[in-house]
Amino acid sequence: MPDLIVRLSSGRTSPVFFSPLAEVPDLMEACGLVRGKCLVVTDRRVGPLYGAALASGLSSRGWMPHVLSLPAGEHTKSAQHLGAIYDFALSTGIDRRTPLLALGGGVIGDVVGFAAATLLRGLPLVQLPTSLIAQVDSAIGGKTGINHSEGKNLIGAFHQPHLICADLSTLRSLPELEWSSGLAEVVKHALIADTGLLESLERHWPALMERQATVVRDTVIRAAAVKVAVVNEDEREASCRMILNFGHTFGHAIEREAGYGRFTHGEAVALGMRAALKVSHLLEPMLPLSRLMRLVSRLPVRHSLDSVDPAALHRAMYRDKKVRSGTLRLVLLRAPGEAYVTDRVTPEEIDTGWAAVCSPVKPTR
Ligand code: GLY
């Protein structure tokens, strides 16, 4: 039985397993994928850790894996590396049943997912997320895509995976900064939809920072369940799925203005959540701002922007792809665990949000 199930409008499901990578070949068959050729795309950080074991496990179960390793990092979410996947896939003689396996974090999941969405008008996709962000968020729900110089994720498609298998043991090898960045998404899920997760994070934060296995398992599955529940409500982001963008409209402006790679996505989201909490509190004074800010401040990432011009951030925010029509829609909190979308925030209120991240804050443990 899957740990979680995404129920798709097509009638198909996207099962989520928190299982060892060694189980992937059996899970692929159980999900109806037809044994034969398959393509594993990974990056040069994750590939050396898990690629060989995955490929030999697949071979021993009668699959014929072809492995492509791309550079690690946000720059891989580009037309150039997408092209490299196309060239590799087409040179191996794929057909419409050939699954593409994305072994890695959010970057690999997004670019490989987009390749799967477009090659031969759609190949089966298996997401094997090895980062915290990918396990609780990006590998679930079918968003795929690449960046453009005009902005992040401007080219993409919805393409729902046939299988998501997240091996929690891969989180042990995650570099500190990536772990912290992933925690930002976990905190986001607690803030927008799950007060139980919020309390659990407050209680178990030190154990989580030490990556204690049972706390990690409980936290990751609970945070991923928020994502699954939201996607089950609104698969194509017509309405409530937008709440997953809490902190992201501010965060994308930071990434864009500072230059991709200067802040991790999680760092930008942590800063964005501070700004969004500040604006939420302006509109809803009963919101327990200091409690929620305290939780965000525990994230061991940078909590202030010192070298980015707030006016430039403000302008960058209006260039976000979700603001193309000129109306800025923000996700705010009405209460802990209760997010809403509004287009009634004034530029002055937005600037108050930016002020909350442009002054230094000391992280607390
Ligand atoms: N990460 C936001 C979404 O999947 O909708």
Short mmCIF file of C-alpha atoms and ligand atoms in Angstrom, two decimals:
data_model
loop_
_atom_site.label_atom_id
_atom_site.label_comp_id
_atom_site.label_asym_id
_atom_site.label_seq_id
_atom_site.Cartn_x
_atom_site.Cartn_y
_atom_site.Cartn_z
CA MET A 1 0.00 0.00 0.00
CA PRO A 2 1.29 3.47 -0.83
CA ASP A 3 1.88 5.85 2.09
CA LEU A 4 -0.05 8.59 0.24
CA ILE A 5 -2.13 8.68 -2.93
CA VAL A 6 -2.64 11.56 -5.36
CA ARG A 7 -6.02 11.05 -7.04
CA LEU A 8 -5.98 12.51 -10.54
CA SER A 9 -8.88 13.89 -12.54
CA SER A 10 -8.06 11.37 -15.30
CA GLY A 11 -9.02 8.57 -12.89
CA ARG A 12 -5.37 7.50 -12.60
CA THR A 13 -3.51 7.77 -9.31
CA SER A 14 0.00 8.90 -8.48
CA PRO A 15 1.06 6.73 -5.52
CA VAL A 16 3.67 8.02 -3.09
CA PHE A 17 5.88 5.50 -1.27
CA PHE A 18 8.42 6.34 1.40
CA SER A 19 10.48 3.23 0.68
CA PRO A 20 14.10 2.27 -0.01
CA LEU A 21 15.31 2.80 -3.58
CA ALA A 22 15.95 -0.96 -3.72
CA GLU A 23 12.17 -1.43 -3.94
CA VAL A 24 11.80 0.78 -7.02
CA PRO A 25 11.94 -2.02 -9.65
CA ASP A 26 9.12 -3.95 -7.94
CA LEU A 27 7.09 -0.78 -7.36
CA MET A 28 7.44 0.14 -11.04
CA GLU A 29 5.96 -3.17 -12.08
CA ALA A 30 3.23 -2.92 -9.44
CA CYS A 31 2.31 0.48 -10.93
CA GLY A 32 1.80 -1.08 -14.35
CA LEU A 33 5.03 0.01 -16.02
CA VAL A 34 6.15 -2.46 -18.65
CA ARG A 35 9.55 -4.05 -18.03
CA GLY A 36 12.17 -3.20 -20.68
CA LYS A 37 14.27 -0.18 -21.42
CA CYS A 38 14.20 2.70 -18.90
CA LEU A 39 16.16 5.95 -18.59
CA VAL A 40 17.58 7.12 -15.29
CA VAL A 41 18.52 10.81 -15.23
CA THR A 42 20.42 12.05 -12.21
CA ASP A 43 23.03 14.66 -11.33
CA ARG A 44 26.72 14.48 -10.54
CA ARG A 45 26.20 14.80 -6.79
CA VAL A 46 23.38 12.28 -6.34
CA GLY A 47 24.36 9.87 -9.15
CA PRO A 48 27.61 8.68 -7.53
CA LEU A 49 25.74 8.00 -4.26
CA TYR A 50 22.73 6.04 -5.52
CA GLY A 51 22.86 5.69 -9.32
CA ALA A 52 24.88 2.48 -9.57
CA ALA A 53 22.83 0.60 -6.95
CA LEU A 54 19.59 1.71 -8.60
CA ALA A 55 20.79 0.69 -12.06
CA SER A 56 22.00 -2.73 -10.89
CA GLY A 57 18.75 -3.31 -8.97
CA LEU A 58 16.81 -2.48 -12.15
CA SER A 59 19.02 -4.76 -14.29
CA SER A 60 18.64 -7.65 -11.88
CA ARG A 61 14.84 -7.34 -12.24
CA GLY A 62 14.91 -7.45 -16.02
CA TRP A 63 14.96 -3.72 -16.78
CA MET A 64 17.53 -2.24 -19.17
CA PRO A 65 18.53 1.05 -17.55
CA HIS A 66 20.43 3.79 -19.41
CA VAL A 67 21.88 6.38 -17.05
CA LEU A 68 22.52 10.06 -17.82
CA SER A 69 24.23 12.29 -15.28
CA LEU A 70 23.82 16.07 -15.55
CA PRO A 71 25.63 18.83 -13.64
CA ALA A 72 24.18 19.53 -10.18
CA GLY A 73 22.54 22.90 -9.54
CA GLU A 74 19.80 25.28 -10.63
CA HIS A 75 21.50 25.96 -14.00
CA THR A 76 20.59 22.44 -15.07
CA LYS A 77 16.94 23.56 -15.26
CA SER A 78 17.64 25.00 -18.69
CA ALA A 79 16.82 24.48 -22.35
CA GLN A 80 20.42 23.32 -22.86
CA HIS A 81 20.20 20.45 -20.39
CA LEU A 82 16.67 19.61 -21.44
CA GLY A 83 18.15 19.23 -24.94
CA ALA A 84 20.80 16.89 -23.55
CA ILE A 85 18.04 14.67 -22.11
CA TYR A 86 16.19 14.67 -25.45
CA ASP A 87 19.39 13.72 -27.34
CA PHE A 88 20.21 10.95 -24.87
CA ALA A 89 16.67 9.55 -24.82
CA LEU A 90 16.23 9.59 -28.58
CA SER A 91 19.63 8.01 -29.15
CA THR A 92 18.66 5.01 -27.02
CA GLY A 93 15.58 4.25 -29.13
CA ILE A 94 12.78 4.91 -26.63
CA ASP A 95 9.15 4.15 -27.25
CA ARG A 96 6.03 5.49 -25.56
CA ARG A 97 6.22 2.95 -22.75
CA THR A 98 9.82 3.76 -21.77
CA PRO A 99 9.79 5.27 -18.28
CA LEU A 100 11.99 8.22 -17.36
CA LEU A 101 13.28 8.04 -13.80
CA ALA A 102 14.27 11.32 -12.13
CA LEU A 103 16.82 10.52 -9.40
CA GLY A 104 17.69 13.67 -7.50
CA GLY A 105 16.33 16.86 -6.01
CA GLY A 106 13.87 19.44 -7.29
CA VAL A 107 15.99 20.55 -10.26
CA ILE A 108 16.33 17.04 -11.66
CA GLY A 109 12.65 16.28 -10.94
CA ASP A 110 11.50 19.39 -12.81
CA VAL A 111 13.70 19.12 -15.90
CA VAL A 112 13.34 15.34 -16.26
CA GLY A 113 9.60 15.67 -15.65
CA PHE A 114 9.37 18.19 -18.48
CA ALA A 115 11.38 15.91 -20.77
CA ALA A 116 8.95 13.09 -19.90
CA ALA A 117 5.98 15.38 -20.60
CA THR A 118 7.23 16.29 -24.06
CA LEU A 119 9.20 13.32 -25.45
CA LEU A 120 6.95 11.37 -27.85
CA ARG A 121 4.10 13.51 -26.39
CA GLY A 122 4.49 11.92 -23.00
CA LEU A 123 6.51 9.14 -21.39
CA PRO A 124 5.77 7.54 -18.01
CA LEU A 125 7.55 9.42 -15.24
CA VAL A 126 8.98 7.99 -12.01
CA GLN A 127 10.03 10.56 -9.44
CA LEU A 128 12.78 9.40 -7.05
CA PRO A 129 13.28 12.50 -4.90
CA THR A 130 16.43 12.58 -2.78
CA SER A 131 16.14 16.09 -1.32
CA LEU A 132 13.79 17.29 1.36
CA ILE A 133 12.17 19.91 -0.88
CA ALA A 134 11.51 17.30 -3.53
CA GLN A 135 10.15 14.71 -1.07
CA VAL A 136 7.63 17.04 0.55
CA ASP A 137 6.78 19.22 -2.42
CA SER A 138 8.20 19.32 -5.93
CA ALA A 139 8.13 15.60 -6.80
CA ILE A 140 4.42 15.45 -5.94
CA GLY A 141 1.70 17.01 -8.05
CA GLY A 142 3.03 16.93 -11.59
CA LYS A 143 4.54 20.39 -12.06
CA THR A 144 7.51 20.16 -14.40
CA GLY A 145 9.55 22.76 -16.22
CA ILE A 146 12.68 24.78 -16.81
CA ASN A 147 13.77 28.34 -16.14
CA HIS A 148 14.16 31.17 -18.66
CA SER A 149 16.19 34.35 -18.35
CA GLU A 150 12.82 36.13 -17.96
CA GLY A 151 12.00 34.16 -14.81
CA LYS A 152 11.83 30.81 -13.04
CA ASN A 153 9.62 27.97 -14.27
CA LEU A 154 8.30 30.00 -17.21
CA ILE A 155 8.36 26.98 -19.52
CA GLY A 156 6.65 23.85 -18.27
CA ALA A 157 3.79 21.41 -18.21
CA PHE A 158 1.72 19.36 -15.82
CA HIS A 159 2.81 15.74 -16.11
CA GLN A 160 1.77 13.47 -13.26
CA PRO A 161 4.22 10.76 -12.21
CA HIS A 162 3.20 7.10 -12.40
CA LEU A 163 5.14 6.55 -9.20
CA ILE A 164 6.87 8.63 -6.55
CA CYS A 165 9.29 6.75 -4.33
CA ALA A 166 11.06 8.81 -1.67
CA ASP A 167 13.83 6.98 0.17
CA LEU A 168 14.12 8.79 3.51
CA SER A 169 17.65 7.47 4.06
CA THR A 170 18.87 9.71 1.20
CA LEU A 171 18.16 12.71 3.40
CA ARG A 172 21.08 11.72 5.63
CA SER A 173 23.55 12.62 2.88
CA LEU A 174 21.95 15.97 2.11
CA PRO A 175 24.29 18.97 2.51
CA GLU A 176 23.35 21.15 5.49
CA LEU A 177 22.18 24.10 3.41
CA GLU A 178 19.88 21.92 1.28
CA TRP A 179 18.44 20.30 4.39
CA SER A 180 17.72 23.71 5.89
CA SER A 181 16.22 24.89 2.63
CA GLY A 182 13.90 21.89 2.55
CA LEU A 183 12.80 22.62 6.08
CA ALA A 184 11.53 25.96 4.80
CA GLU A 185 8.97 24.09 2.66
CA VAL A 186 8.05 21.89 5.62
CA VAL A 187 7.43 25.01 7.72
CA LYS A 188 5.41 26.44 4.81
CA HIS A 189 3.14 23.39 4.76
CA ALA A 190 2.60 23.67 8.51
CA LEU A 191 1.80 27.38 8.29
CA ILE A 192 -0.68 27.08 5.44
CA ALA A 193 -2.56 23.93 6.33
CA ASP A 194 -1.59 21.87 9.37
CA THR A 195 -1.52 23.23 12.92
CA GLY A 196 -0.67 19.73 14.21
CA LEU A 197 2.50 19.78 12.09
CA LEU A 198 3.16 23.30 13.33
CA GLU A 199 3.03 22.16 16.98
CA SER A 200 5.12 19.10 16.19
CA LEU A 201 7.79 21.28 14.55
CA GLU A 202 7.86 23.56 17.59
CA ARG A 203 8.22 20.55 19.90
CA HIS A 204 10.67 18.43 17.90
CA TRP A 205 12.81 21.08 16.22
CA PRO A 206 16.16 20.09 17.82
CA ALA A 207 15.60 16.38 16.96
CA LEU A 208 14.65 17.35 13.43
CA MET A 209 17.81 19.42 13.07
CA GLU A 210 19.78 16.35 14.16
CA ARG A 211 17.84 14.37 11.52
CA GLN A 212 16.65 11.76 14.01
CA ALA A 213 15.10 9.04 11.89
CA THR A 214 11.64 8.72 13.47
CA VAL A 215 11.11 12.47 13.70
CA VAL A 216 12.27 12.88 10.11
CA ARG A 217 9.91 10.13 8.91
CA ASP A 218 6.87 11.53 10.75
CA THR A 219 7.62 15.09 9.68
CA VAL A 220 8.32 14.36 6.02
CA ILE A 221 5.25 12.17 5.55
CA ARG A 222 3.02 14.69 7.30
CA ALA A 223 4.41 17.59 5.23
CA ALA A 224 4.03 15.58 2.01
CA ALA A 225 0.44 14.76 3.03
CA VAL A 226 -0.34 18.51 2.96
CA LYS A 227 0.88 18.65 -0.63
CA VAL A 228 -1.12 15.55 -1.60
CA ALA A 229 -4.29 16.93 -0.01
CA VAL A 230 -3.95 20.25 -1.84
CA VAL A 231 -3.29 18.57 -5.21
CA ASN A 232 -6.24 16.25 -4.64
CA GLU A 233 -8.43 19.35 -4.25
CA ASP A 234 -7.01 21.29 -7.17
CA GLU A 235 -4.76 19.35 -9.53
CA ARG A 236 -4.20 22.14 -12.11
CA GLU A 237 -3.84 25.13 -9.78
CA ALA A 238 -7.20 26.66 -10.67
CA SER A 239 -7.86 27.67 -7.07
CA CYS A 240 -6.60 26.40 -3.72
CA ARG A 241 -3.31 24.92 -5.02
CA MET A 242 -2.11 28.52 -5.10
CA ILE A 243 -1.74 28.41 -1.31
CA LEU A 244 1.40 26.33 -1.89
CA ASN A 245 2.93 29.55 -3.16
CA PHE A 246 2.93 31.05 0.34
CA GLY A 247 6.17 33.06 0.54
CA HIS A 248 6.98 32.27 -3.09
CA THR A 249 5.90 35.51 -4.78
CA PHE A 250 8.30 37.38 -2.51
CA GLY A 251 10.80 34.51 -2.74
CA HIS A 252 10.86 34.37 -6.53
CA ALA A 253 11.49 38.13 -6.64
CA ILE A 254 14.50 37.61 -4.34
CA GLU A 255 15.93 34.79 -6.46
CA ARG A 256 15.40 36.76 -9.62
CA GLU A 257 16.76 40.06 -8.36
CA ALA A 258 19.74 38.58 -6.49
CA GLY A 259 20.52 36.19 -9.38
CA TYR A 260 19.64 32.49 -9.39
CA GLY A 261 21.97 30.54 -7.15
CA ARG A 262 22.88 33.36 -4.73
CA PHE A 263 20.07 32.28 -2.44
CA THR A 264 18.85 28.70 -2.34
CA HIS A 265 15.17 28.32 -3.18
CA GLY A 266 14.50 27.44 0.48
CA GLU A 267 16.33 30.51 1.71
CA ALA A 268 14.34 32.70 -0.64
CA VAL A 269 11.12 31.02 0.55
CA ALA A 270 12.08 31.54 4.22
CA LEU A 271 12.63 35.23 3.52
CA GLY A 272 9.44 35.33 1.48
CA MET A 273 7.46 33.76 4.33
CA ARG A 274 8.71 36.43 6.73
CA ALA A 275 7.50 39.12 4.35
CA ALA A 276 4.17 37.34 3.77
CA LEU A 277 3.63 36.86 7.52
CA LYS A 278 4.23 40.55 8.08
CA VAL A 279 1.65 41.50 5.43
CA SER A 280 -0.78 38.86 6.78
CA HIS A 281 -0.54 40.43 10.21
CA LEU A 282 -1.22 43.90 8.81
CA LEU A 283 -4.51 42.60 7.38
CA GLU A 284 -5.33 40.21 10.23
CA PRO A 285 -4.02 41.68 13.51
CA MET A 286 -5.17 38.61 15.52
CA LEU A 287 -2.57 36.45 13.76
CA PRO A 288 0.06 35.34 16.35
CA LEU A 289 2.88 36.96 14.40
CA SER A 290 5.69 36.53 16.91
CA ARG A 291 4.95 32.80 17.40
CA LEU A 292 4.97 32.19 13.63
CA MET A 293 8.01 34.40 13.00
CA ARG A 294 9.82 32.50 15.79
CA LEU A 295 9.29 29.23 13.93
CA VAL A 296 10.52 30.69 10.62
CA SER A 297 13.52 32.21 12.45
CA ARG A 298 14.58 28.74 13.61
CA LEU A 299 15.41 27.86 10.03
CA PRO A 300 19.20 28.03 9.94
CA VAL A 301 19.34 30.15 6.79
CA ARG A 302 19.96 33.84 6.15
CA HIS A 303 17.03 35.88 7.41
CA SER A 304 17.82 39.25 5.95
CA LEU A 305 18.70 40.71 2.61
CA ASP A 306 21.41 43.28 2.93
CA SER A 307 22.65 43.82 -0.59
CA VAL A 308 19.41 43.84 -2.58
CA ASP A 309 17.52 47.05 -3.28
CA PRO A 310 13.93 46.85 -1.86
CA ALA A 311 12.61 48.98 -4.76
CA ALA A 312 14.12 46.52 -7.25
CA LEU A 313 12.53 43.64 -5.31
CA HIS A 314 9.18 45.37 -5.47
CA ARG A 315 9.49 45.75 -9.26
CA ALA A 316 10.68 42.15 -9.67
CA MET A 317 7.61 40.95 -7.82
CA TYR A 318 5.32 42.50 -10.41
CA ARG A 319 7.24 40.69 -13.15
CA ASP A 320 6.43 37.25 -11.65
CA LYS A 321 4.66 34.96 -14.13
CA LYS A 322 1.61 34.89 -11.87
CA VAL A 323 1.34 38.69 -12.15
CA ARG A 324 1.34 38.85 -15.95
CA SER A 325 -2.11 40.43 -16.06
CA GLY A 326 -0.91 43.23 -13.77
CA THR A 327 -2.79 41.97 -10.69
CA LEU A 328 -0.58 40.82 -7.87
CA ARG A 329 -2.08 37.82 -6.07
CA LEU A 330 -0.58 36.98 -2.73
CA VAL A 331 -1.05 34.03 -0.43
CA LEU A 332 -1.54 35.21 3.14
CA LEU A 333 -2.55 33.63 6.44
CA ARG A 334 -5.84 34.30 8.16
CA ALA A 335 -4.78 32.11 11.08
CA PRO A 336 -2.13 29.42 11.66
CA GLY A 337 -2.91 26.58 9.25
CA GLU A 338 -5.37 28.72 7.27
CA ALA A 339 -4.11 30.31 4.06
CA TYR A 340 -6.04 32.37 1.52
CA VAL A 341 -5.34 34.09 -1.78
CA THR A 342 -5.96 37.80 -2.23
CA ASP A 343 -5.42 40.45 -4.88
CA ARG A 344 -6.27 43.29 -2.51
CA VAL A 345 -2.83 44.02 -1.13
CA THR A 346 -1.59 47.56 -1.73
CA PRO A 347 1.96 48.41 -2.85
CA GLU A 348 2.49 50.09 0.55
CA GLU A 349 1.52 46.88 2.38
CA ILE A 350 3.89 44.92 0.16
CA ASP A 351 6.69 47.33 1.04
CA THR A 352 6.01 46.69 4.74
CA GLY A 353 6.59 43.02 3.96
CA TRP A 354 9.89 43.81 2.24
CA ALA A 355 10.94 45.92 5.25
CA ALA A 356 10.63 42.78 7.41
CA VAL A 357 13.38 41.04 5.42
CA CYS A 358 15.60 43.98 4.68
CA SER A 359 16.57 44.39 8.36
CA PRO A 360 18.73 41.78 10.11
CA VAL A 361 17.17 39.06 12.31
CA LYS A 362 19.17 36.73 14.54
CA PRO A 363 18.33 33.07 13.93
CA THR A 364 17.19 31.22 17.08
CA ARG A 365 17.54 27.51 17.79
N1 GLY B 1 5.21 23.85 -5.43
C1 GLY B 1 3.94 24.41 -5.69
C2 GLY B 1 3.03 23.48 -6.42
O1 GLY B 1 3.39 22.37 -6.71
O2 GLY B 1 1.93 23.87 -6.71
#
